[in-house]
Coordinates of N, CA, C and O in Angstrom, one line a residue:
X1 N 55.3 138.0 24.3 CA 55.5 136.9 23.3 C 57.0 136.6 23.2 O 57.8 137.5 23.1
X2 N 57.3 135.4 23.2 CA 58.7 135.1 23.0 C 58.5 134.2 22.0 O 57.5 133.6 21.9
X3 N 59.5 134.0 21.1 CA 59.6 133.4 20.0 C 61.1 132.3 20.4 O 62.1 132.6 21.0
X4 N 60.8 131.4 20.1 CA 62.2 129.9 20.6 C 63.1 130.1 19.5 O 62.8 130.5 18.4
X5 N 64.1 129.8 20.0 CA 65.1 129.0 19.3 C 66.2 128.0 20.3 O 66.3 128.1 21.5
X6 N 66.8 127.2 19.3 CA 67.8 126.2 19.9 C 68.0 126.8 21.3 O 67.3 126.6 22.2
X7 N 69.0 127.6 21.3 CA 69.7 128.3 22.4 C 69.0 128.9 23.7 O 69.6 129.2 24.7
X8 N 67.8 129.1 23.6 CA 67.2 129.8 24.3 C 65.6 129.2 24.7 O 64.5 129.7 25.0
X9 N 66.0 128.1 24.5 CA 64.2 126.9 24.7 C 64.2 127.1 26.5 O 63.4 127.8 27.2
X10 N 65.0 126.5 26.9 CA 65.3 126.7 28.3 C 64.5 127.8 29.4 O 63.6 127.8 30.2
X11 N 65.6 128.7 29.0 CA 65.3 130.3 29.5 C 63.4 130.8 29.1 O 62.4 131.1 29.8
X12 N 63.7 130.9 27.7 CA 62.1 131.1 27.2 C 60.6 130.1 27.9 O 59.5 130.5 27.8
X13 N 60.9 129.3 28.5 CA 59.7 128.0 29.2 C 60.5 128.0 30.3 O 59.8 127.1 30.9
X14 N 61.3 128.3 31.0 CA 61.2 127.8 32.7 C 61.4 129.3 33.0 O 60.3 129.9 33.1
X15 N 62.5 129.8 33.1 CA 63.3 131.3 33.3 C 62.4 132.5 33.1 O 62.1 133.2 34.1
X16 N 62.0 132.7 32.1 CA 61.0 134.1 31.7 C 59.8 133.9 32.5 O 59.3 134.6 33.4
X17 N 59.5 132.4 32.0 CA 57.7 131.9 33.0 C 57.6 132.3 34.4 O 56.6 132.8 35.1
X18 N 58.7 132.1 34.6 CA 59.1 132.7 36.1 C 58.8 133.7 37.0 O 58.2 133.8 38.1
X19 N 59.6 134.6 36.0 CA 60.1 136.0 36.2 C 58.2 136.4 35.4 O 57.4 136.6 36.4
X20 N 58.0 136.4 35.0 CA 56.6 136.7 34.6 C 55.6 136.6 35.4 O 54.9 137.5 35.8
X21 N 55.4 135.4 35.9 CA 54.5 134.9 37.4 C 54.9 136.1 38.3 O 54.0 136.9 38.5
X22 N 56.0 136.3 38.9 CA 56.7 137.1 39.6 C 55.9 138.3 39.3 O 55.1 138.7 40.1
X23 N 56.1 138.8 37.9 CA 55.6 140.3 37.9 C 54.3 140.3 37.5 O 53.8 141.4 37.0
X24 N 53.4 138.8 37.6 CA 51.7 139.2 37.5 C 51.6 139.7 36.1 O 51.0 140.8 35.9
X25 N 52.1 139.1 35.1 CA 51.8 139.2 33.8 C 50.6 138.4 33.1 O 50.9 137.2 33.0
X26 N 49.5 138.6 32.7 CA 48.3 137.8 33.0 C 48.2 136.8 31.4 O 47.2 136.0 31.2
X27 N 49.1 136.9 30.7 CA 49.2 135.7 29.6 C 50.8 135.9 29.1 O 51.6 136.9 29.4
X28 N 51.1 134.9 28.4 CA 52.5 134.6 28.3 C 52.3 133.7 27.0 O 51.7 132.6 27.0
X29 N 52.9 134.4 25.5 CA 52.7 133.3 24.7 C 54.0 133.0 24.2 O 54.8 134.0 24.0
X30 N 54.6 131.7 23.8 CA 55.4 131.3 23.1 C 55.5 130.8 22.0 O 54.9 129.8 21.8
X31 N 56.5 131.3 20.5 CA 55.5 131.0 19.3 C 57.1 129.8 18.9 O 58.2 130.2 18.8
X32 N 56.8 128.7 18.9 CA 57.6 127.8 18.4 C 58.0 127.9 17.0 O 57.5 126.9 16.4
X33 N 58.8 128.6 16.2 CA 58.9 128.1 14.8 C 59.2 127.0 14.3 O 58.6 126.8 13.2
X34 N 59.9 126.1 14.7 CA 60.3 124.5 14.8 C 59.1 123.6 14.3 O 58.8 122.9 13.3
X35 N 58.4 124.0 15.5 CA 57.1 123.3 15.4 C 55.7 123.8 14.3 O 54.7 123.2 13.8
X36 N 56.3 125.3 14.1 CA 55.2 126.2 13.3 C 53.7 126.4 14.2 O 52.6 126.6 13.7
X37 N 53.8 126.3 15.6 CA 52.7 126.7 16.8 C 52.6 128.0 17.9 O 53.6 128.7 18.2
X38 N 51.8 128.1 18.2 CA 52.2 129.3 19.3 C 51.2 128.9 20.4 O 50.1 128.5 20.1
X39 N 51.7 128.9 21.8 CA 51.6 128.3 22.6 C 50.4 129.1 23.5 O 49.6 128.2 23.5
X40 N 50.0 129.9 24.0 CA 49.1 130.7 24.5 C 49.0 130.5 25.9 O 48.4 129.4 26.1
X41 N 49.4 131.1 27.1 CA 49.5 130.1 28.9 C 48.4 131.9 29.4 O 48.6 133.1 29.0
X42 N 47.5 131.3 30.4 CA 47.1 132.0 31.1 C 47.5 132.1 33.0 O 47.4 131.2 33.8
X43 N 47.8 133.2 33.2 CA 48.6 133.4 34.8 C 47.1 133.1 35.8 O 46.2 133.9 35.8
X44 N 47.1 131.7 36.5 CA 46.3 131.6 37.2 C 46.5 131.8 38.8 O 47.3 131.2 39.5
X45 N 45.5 132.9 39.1 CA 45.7 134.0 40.0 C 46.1 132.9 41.6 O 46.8 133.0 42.6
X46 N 45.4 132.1 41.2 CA 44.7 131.7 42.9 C 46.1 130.6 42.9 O 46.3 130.1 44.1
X47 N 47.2 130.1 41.9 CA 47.8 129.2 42.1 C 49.5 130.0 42.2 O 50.6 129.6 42.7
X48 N 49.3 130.9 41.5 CA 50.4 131.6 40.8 C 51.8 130.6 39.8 O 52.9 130.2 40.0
X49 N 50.9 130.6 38.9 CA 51.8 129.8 38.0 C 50.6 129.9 36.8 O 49.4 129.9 37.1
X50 N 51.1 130.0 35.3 CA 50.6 129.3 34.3 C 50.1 127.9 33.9 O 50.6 126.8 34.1
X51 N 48.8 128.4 33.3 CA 48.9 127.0 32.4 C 48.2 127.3 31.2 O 47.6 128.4 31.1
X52 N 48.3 126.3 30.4 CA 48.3 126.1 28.7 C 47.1 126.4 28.7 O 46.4 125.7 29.5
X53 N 46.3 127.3 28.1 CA 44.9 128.1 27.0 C 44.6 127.7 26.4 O 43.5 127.2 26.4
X54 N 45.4 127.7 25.2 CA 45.3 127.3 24.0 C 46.6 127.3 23.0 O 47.5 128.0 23.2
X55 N 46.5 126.2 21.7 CA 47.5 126.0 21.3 C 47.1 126.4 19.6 O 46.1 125.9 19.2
X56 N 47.8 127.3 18.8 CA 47.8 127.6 17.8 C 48.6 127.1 16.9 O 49.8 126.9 17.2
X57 N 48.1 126.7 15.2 CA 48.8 125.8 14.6 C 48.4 126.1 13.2 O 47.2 126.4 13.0
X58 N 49.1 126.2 12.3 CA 48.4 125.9 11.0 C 48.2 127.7 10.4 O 49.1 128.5 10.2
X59 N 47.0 127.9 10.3 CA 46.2 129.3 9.9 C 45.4 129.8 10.7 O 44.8 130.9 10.6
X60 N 45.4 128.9 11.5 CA 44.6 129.3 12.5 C 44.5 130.9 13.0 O 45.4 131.7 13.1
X61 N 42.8 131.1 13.4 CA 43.5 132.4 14.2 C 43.5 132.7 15.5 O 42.6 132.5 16.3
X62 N 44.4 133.1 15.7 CA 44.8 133.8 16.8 C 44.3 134.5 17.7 O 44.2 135.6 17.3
X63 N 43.8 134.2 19.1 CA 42.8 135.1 19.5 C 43.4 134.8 21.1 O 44.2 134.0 21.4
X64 N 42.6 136.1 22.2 CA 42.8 135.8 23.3 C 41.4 136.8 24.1 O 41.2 138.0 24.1
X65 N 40.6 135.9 24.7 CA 39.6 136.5 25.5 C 40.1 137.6 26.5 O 39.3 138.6 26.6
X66 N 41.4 137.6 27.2 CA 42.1 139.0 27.8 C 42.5 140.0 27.1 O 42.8 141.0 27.7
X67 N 42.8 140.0 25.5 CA 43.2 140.6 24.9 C 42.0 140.9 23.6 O 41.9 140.2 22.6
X68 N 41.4 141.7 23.7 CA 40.4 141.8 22.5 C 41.3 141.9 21.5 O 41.5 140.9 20.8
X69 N 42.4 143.2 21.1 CA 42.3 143.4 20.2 C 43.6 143.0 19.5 O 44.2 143.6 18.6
X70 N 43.9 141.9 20.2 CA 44.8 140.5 19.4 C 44.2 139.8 18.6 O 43.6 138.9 19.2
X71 N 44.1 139.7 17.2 CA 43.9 138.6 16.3 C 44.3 138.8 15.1 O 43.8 139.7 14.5
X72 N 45.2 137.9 14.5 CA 45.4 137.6 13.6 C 46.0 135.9 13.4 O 45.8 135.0 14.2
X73 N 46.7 135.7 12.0 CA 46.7 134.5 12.0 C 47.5 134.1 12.1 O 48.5 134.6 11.5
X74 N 47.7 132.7 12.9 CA 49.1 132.0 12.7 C 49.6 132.0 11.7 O 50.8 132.4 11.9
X75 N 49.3 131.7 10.1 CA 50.4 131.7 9.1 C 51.2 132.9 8.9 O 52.3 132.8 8.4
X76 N 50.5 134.2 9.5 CA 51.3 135.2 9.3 C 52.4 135.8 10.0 O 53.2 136.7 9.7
X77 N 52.2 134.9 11.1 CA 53.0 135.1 12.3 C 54.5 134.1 11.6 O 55.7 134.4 11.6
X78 N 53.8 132.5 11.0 CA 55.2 131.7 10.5 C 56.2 132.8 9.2 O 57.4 133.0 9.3
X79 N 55.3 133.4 8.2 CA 55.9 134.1 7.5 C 56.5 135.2 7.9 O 57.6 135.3 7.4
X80 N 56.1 136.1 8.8 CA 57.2 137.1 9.3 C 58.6 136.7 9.8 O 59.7 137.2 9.6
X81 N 58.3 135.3 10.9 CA 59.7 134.9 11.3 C 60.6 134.1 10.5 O 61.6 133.5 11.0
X82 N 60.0 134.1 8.9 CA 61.2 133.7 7.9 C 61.9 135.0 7.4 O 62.6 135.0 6.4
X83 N 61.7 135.9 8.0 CA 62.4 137.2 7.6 C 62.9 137.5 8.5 O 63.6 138.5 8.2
X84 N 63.2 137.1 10.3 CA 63.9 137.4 11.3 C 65.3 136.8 11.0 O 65.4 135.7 10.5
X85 N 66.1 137.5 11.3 CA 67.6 137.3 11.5 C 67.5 135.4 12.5 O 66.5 135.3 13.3
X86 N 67.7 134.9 12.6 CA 68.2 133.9 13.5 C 69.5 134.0 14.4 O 70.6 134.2 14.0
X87 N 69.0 133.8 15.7 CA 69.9 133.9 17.0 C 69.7 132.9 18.0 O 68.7 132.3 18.3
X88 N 71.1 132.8 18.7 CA 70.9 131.8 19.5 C 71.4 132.4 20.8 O 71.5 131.8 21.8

């Protein structure tokens, strides 16, 4: 999971996606705080690249069919990252 900011939108969606494809990492999520969303991409074997799953927003919960025992809720995910230091 990568979490965005200003400085690092770039690297986080082209750069990491990448290097992830590369090492056969079979989901890749990105949690926008900006937007207050988390992005969810699944590694499609037969193409080798990602694409978009599902999009998380709101209170929503959080889930992933490759990951059983991932779930919780988006709002808790926006409240923890009002306690992260900010970096660029």
């Amino acid at each position: 999971m990568e979490i965005l900011s200003p400085g690092t939108l770039c690297r986080d969606k082209i750069g990491k996606m990448r290097t992830y494809v590369r090492c056969r990492i079979p989901e890749y999520w990105i949690v926008d705080p900006a937007g207050g969303s988390l992005e969810r991409y699944e590694l499609e074997e037969t193409e080798d690249r990602y694409s978009l799953a599902d999009i998380f927003v709101g209170d929503e919960k959080v889930r992933s069919p490759r990951i059983a025992c991932a779930s919780f809720r988006m709002g808790e995910v926006m409240r923890a990252l009002e306690e992260l230091p900010i970096r660029d």
